[in-house]
Amino acid sequence: IQLTLTGITNDEVDISVDLLKTVTMRVLSRFGVSDPYPSVEVIERGLPPHGKGKIVFSCPVLRELKPINLTDPGFVRKVRGVAYGVRISPQLTNRMASTARGVFNKLLPDVYINTDHFKGRDLGMPSDPGYGLAIFSESTTGCFLGSKRAAIRQSAVSRENGRAPRAERLEVERLETAHPDVEPLSGPEEVSKNASFQL
C-alpha cells in the first residue's frame, strides 16, 4: 500500500509525522510488518492553520500480525530527534537542537538531534511559518518513547496584538480548549526544553 497524504504535518493537537515515522513505524515492524518495512516520507511540512504539507506512507499487506512482548521498558540507551522550521531563520532550529542536546547530554552520551529547515522557495506551495521539536528514545529492550512540541503562527499572532483573522482566532480557541494545561510557547529554547522534559 502506498498513500500520499496532504494537510497539517505538525501541530500541538495530534501526533506529528516525525513521531509517526520514528516511533509508530518501528513498533509496527515489531509485529512482523517487514519486507519492505513500513515507512513515512516527509515531502513537505505543513503547519496550522492552512497545512499544505505532504507525506507518503508505504506499508506491505499482511494476513496476520505476530504477538509481541513489550512489558519490560528497559533503560534508555539513545535519544534521537529533529528540530524543524518552516519559513523561519535557520538559527531557530539550531538553537532548539543545541538546547535539547544540552538537556540529554547530562544523562547519556548517545544523543543526536537533526535539523530540518524548509525555506519558502523549497515548498511547492506557500506554507504557514512555524517551528518545533520531535524527539524519541530507544531503550535497551527495544521500546520507543516519543515527545514533541510546536510553536505555530496563529498563537504568536493572537498573543502579540489580538487582531488575528477570525478563522485563526477560532483555531487558537480550539487549541486552548483542547489543551488548557499547555502554556503558550515563546521561543525555540522553551519549545526544546518542554519537549525534552516531556520525554
Short mmCIF file of C-alpha atoms in Angstrom, two decimals:
data_model
loop_
_atom_site.label_atom_id
_atom_site.label_comp_id
_atom_site.label_asym_id
_atom_site.label_seq_id
_atom_site.Cartn_x
_atom_site.Cartn_y
_atom_site.Cartn_z
CA ILE A 1 0.00 0.00 0.00
CA GLN A 2 1.27 3.46 -0.84
CA LEU A 3 -0.70 6.56 0.15
CA THR A 4 0.03 10.23 -0.47
CA LEU A 5 -1.50 12.32 2.30
CA THR A 6 -1.77 16.10 2.44
CA GLY A 7 -2.60 18.55 5.22
CA ILE A 8 -1.13 19.53 8.59
CA THR A 9 2.00 17.55 9.48
CA ASN A 10 3.00 19.19 12.79
CA ASP A 11 0.88 20.86 15.47
CA GLU A 12 0.09 20.68 19.19
CA VAL A 13 -3.05 18.53 18.80
CA ASP A 14 -2.13 15.30 17.02
CA ILE A 15 0.93 13.10 16.80
CA SER A 16 3.49 14.61 14.42
CA VAL A 17 4.70 12.91 11.27
CA ASP A 18 8.16 12.73 12.84
CA LEU A 19 6.95 10.56 15.74
CA LEU A 20 4.81 8.55 13.34
CA LYS A 21 7.94 7.86 11.33
CA THR A 22 10.39 7.22 14.18
CA VAL A 23 8.19 5.58 16.83
CA THR A 24 4.97 4.17 15.34
CA MET A 25 6.59 2.65 12.24
CA ARG A 26 9.31 0.97 14.32
CA VAL A 27 6.78 -0.51 16.73
CA LEU A 28 4.66 -1.65 13.76
CA SER A 29 7.65 -3.51 12.30
CA ARG A 30 7.92 -5.50 15.56
CA PHE A 31 4.53 -7.05 14.71
CA GLY A 32 6.07 -8.74 11.69
CA VAL A 33 5.43 -5.96 9.17
CA SER A 34 8.55 -6.19 7.04
CA ASP A 35 9.89 -6.78 3.54
CA PRO A 36 9.53 -3.92 2.91
CA TYR A 37 9.34 -2.19 6.26
CA PRO A 38 6.54 0.37 6.75
CA SER A 39 7.74 3.91 6.17
CA VAL A 40 6.67 7.54 6.20
CA GLU A 41 8.47 10.00 3.93
CA VAL A 42 8.01 13.72 4.59
CA ILE A 43 7.87 15.55 1.25
CA GLU A 44 6.70 18.94 2.55
CA ARG A 45 5.85 20.13 6.04
CA GLY A 46 2.52 21.82 6.64
CA LEU A 47 1.76 23.85 9.76
CA PRO A 48 -1.58 25.24 11.00
CA PRO A 49 -3.83 26.81 10.10
CA HIS A 50 -3.62 26.03 6.36
CA GLY A 51 -1.49 22.88 6.36
CA LYS A 52 -0.36 22.25 2.77
CA GLY A 53 2.05 19.52 3.84
CA LYS A 54 2.60 16.23 2.04
CA ILE A 55 3.78 12.78 3.17
CA VAL A 56 4.00 9.36 1.53
CA PHE A 57 3.03 6.32 3.63
CA SER A 58 4.13 2.86 2.46
CA CYS A 59 3.25 -0.46 4.09
CA PRO A 60 3.05 -4.09 2.91
CA VAL A 61 -0.22 -6.01 3.11
CA LEU A 62 -0.27 -8.83 5.70
CA ARG A 63 -2.71 -11.60 6.52
CA GLU A 64 -1.90 -11.55 10.24
CA LEU A 65 0.27 -9.84 12.86
CA LYS A 66 2.52 -11.71 15.25
CA PRO A 67 2.22 -11.06 19.01
CA ILE A 68 4.98 -9.14 20.80
CA ASN A 69 6.01 -8.64 24.43
CA LEU A 70 6.79 -5.06 25.45
CA THR A 71 6.22 -5.34 29.20
CA ASP A 72 9.84 -4.53 30.13
CA PRO A 73 10.61 -0.86 29.38
CA GLY A 74 14.34 -1.29 30.00
CA PHE A 75 16.74 1.66 30.23
CA VAL A 76 17.14 4.50 27.74
CA ARG A 77 20.25 3.92 25.65
CA LYS A 78 19.97 6.62 22.99
CA VAL A 79 17.98 9.72 22.05
CA ARG A 80 17.29 10.94 18.53
CA GLY A 81 15.24 13.85 17.25
CA VAL A 82 14.60 16.51 14.65
CA ALA A 83 14.28 20.25 15.10
CA TYR A 84 12.25 21.59 12.18
CA GLY A 85 11.39 25.02 10.91
CA VAL A 86 9.27 26.33 8.05
CA ARG A 87 9.83 29.81 6.62
CA ILE A 88 11.90 30.95 9.62
CA SER A 89 15.56 31.66 10.29
CA PRO A 90 17.75 28.51 10.39
CA GLN A 91 19.21 29.83 13.64
CA LEU A 92 15.98 28.92 15.46
CA THR A 93 16.23 25.22 14.54
CA ASN A 94 19.92 25.19 15.53
CA ARG A 95 19.06 26.73 18.91
CA MET A 96 16.37 24.10 19.54
CA ALA A 97 18.75 21.26 18.68
CA SER A 98 21.51 22.72 20.86
CA THR A 99 19.17 23.18 23.85
CA ALA A 100 17.85 19.60 23.59
CA ARG A 101 21.38 18.20 23.40
CA GLY A 102 22.30 20.24 26.48
CA VAL A 103 19.46 18.60 28.43
CA PHE A 104 20.15 14.99 27.41
CA ASN A 105 23.95 15.04 27.36
CA LYS A 106 23.83 15.36 31.15
CA LEU A 107 22.18 11.93 31.25
CA LEU A 108 23.69 9.90 28.40
CA PRO A 109 26.27 10.40 25.64
CA ASP A 110 24.39 8.92 22.65
CA VAL A 111 22.28 11.94 21.66
CA TYR A 112 21.77 13.21 18.12
CA ILE A 113 19.31 15.95 17.16
CA ASN A 114 18.99 16.63 13.42
CA THR A 115 17.76 19.91 11.91
CA ASP A 116 15.23 20.15 9.08
CA HIS A 117 14.71 23.61 7.62
CA PHE A 118 12.22 24.41 4.85
CA LYS A 119 12.51 27.75 3.12
CA GLY A 120 9.56 29.29 1.33
CA ARG A 121 11.09 28.66 -2.07
CA ASP A 122 11.73 24.99 -1.19
CA LEU A 123 8.00 24.34 -0.92
CA GLY A 124 5.76 23.63 -3.87
CA MET A 125 3.16 26.00 -2.39
CA PRO A 126 3.38 28.64 0.36
CA SER A 127 3.04 27.21 3.87
CA ASP A 128 2.48 28.84 7.24
CA PRO A 129 5.63 29.64 9.27
CA GLY A 130 6.49 27.88 12.50
CA TYR A 131 8.96 25.60 14.23
CA GLY A 132 9.11 22.69 16.65
CA LEU A 133 10.98 19.71 18.00
CA ALA A 134 10.21 15.98 17.89
CA ILE A 135 12.41 13.60 19.89
CA PHE A 136 12.33 9.90 20.71
CA SER A 137 14.32 7.48 22.82
CA GLU A 138 15.12 3.80 22.37
CA SER A 139 15.58 1.54 25.38
CA THR A 140 17.79 -1.48 25.94
CA THR A 141 14.77 -3.76 25.39
CA GLY A 142 13.67 -2.16 22.11
CA CYS A 143 10.91 0.10 23.47
CA PHE A 144 10.37 3.56 21.99
CA LEU A 145 9.11 6.73 23.64
CA GLY A 146 8.42 9.98 21.81
CA SER A 147 7.67 13.61 22.61
CA LYS A 148 7.03 16.74 20.56
CA ARG A 149 6.25 20.43 20.91
CA ALA A 150 5.47 23.02 18.25
CA ALA A 151 5.27 26.80 18.06
CA ILE A 152 2.75 27.78 15.40
CA ARG A 153 1.95 31.13 13.83
CA GLN A 154 -1.61 31.76 14.97
CA SER A 155 -0.68 31.52 18.64
CA ALA A 156 2.03 34.14 18.21
CA VAL A 157 -0.30 36.46 16.27
CA SER A 158 -3.01 36.09 18.90
CA ARG A 159 -0.62 36.88 21.76
CA GLU A 160 1.00 39.87 20.09
CA ASN A 161 -1.93 42.00 19.04
CA GLY A 162 -5.16 40.04 19.40
CA ARG A 163 -6.18 41.02 15.88
CA ALA A 164 -5.78 37.65 14.13
CA PRO A 165 -8.30 36.80 11.40
CA ARG A 166 -11.49 35.17 12.67
CA ALA A 167 -10.57 31.70 11.37
CA GLU A 168 -7.22 31.85 13.19
CA ARG A 169 -8.83 33.11 16.42
CA LEU A 170 -11.24 30.18 16.34
CA GLU A 171 -8.32 27.78 15.83
CA VAL A 172 -6.47 29.28 18.81
CA GLU A 173 -9.60 28.99 20.96
CA ARG A 174 -10.00 25.34 19.89
CA LEU A 175 -6.39 24.54 20.79
CA GLU A 176 -6.67 26.30 24.16
CA THR A 177 -9.90 24.43 24.94
CA ALA A 178 -8.44 21.05 23.95
CA HIS A 179 -5.18 21.66 25.85
CA PRO A 180 -5.84 24.02 28.78
CA ASP A 181 -2.70 22.78 30.57
CA VAL A 182 -0.34 23.76 27.72
CA GLU A 183 1.30 27.12 28.26
CA PRO A 184 1.99 29.41 25.25
CA LEU A 185 5.47 28.87 23.85
CA SER A 186 7.59 31.95 23.33
CA GLY A 187 10.92 30.83 21.93
CA PRO A 188 12.92 27.90 20.49
CA GLU A 189 14.67 27.19 23.80
CA GLU A 190 11.33 26.90 25.60
CA VAL A 191 9.94 24.61 22.88
CA SER A 192 13.05 22.43 23.12
CA LYS A 193 13.01 22.20 26.92
CA ASN A 194 9.29 21.39 27.01
CA ALA A 195 9.68 18.52 24.54
CA SER A 196 12.79 17.23 26.35
CA PHE A 197 11.19 17.25 29.79
CA GLN A 198 8.07 15.51 28.45
CA LEU A 199 10.22 12.64 27.20
#
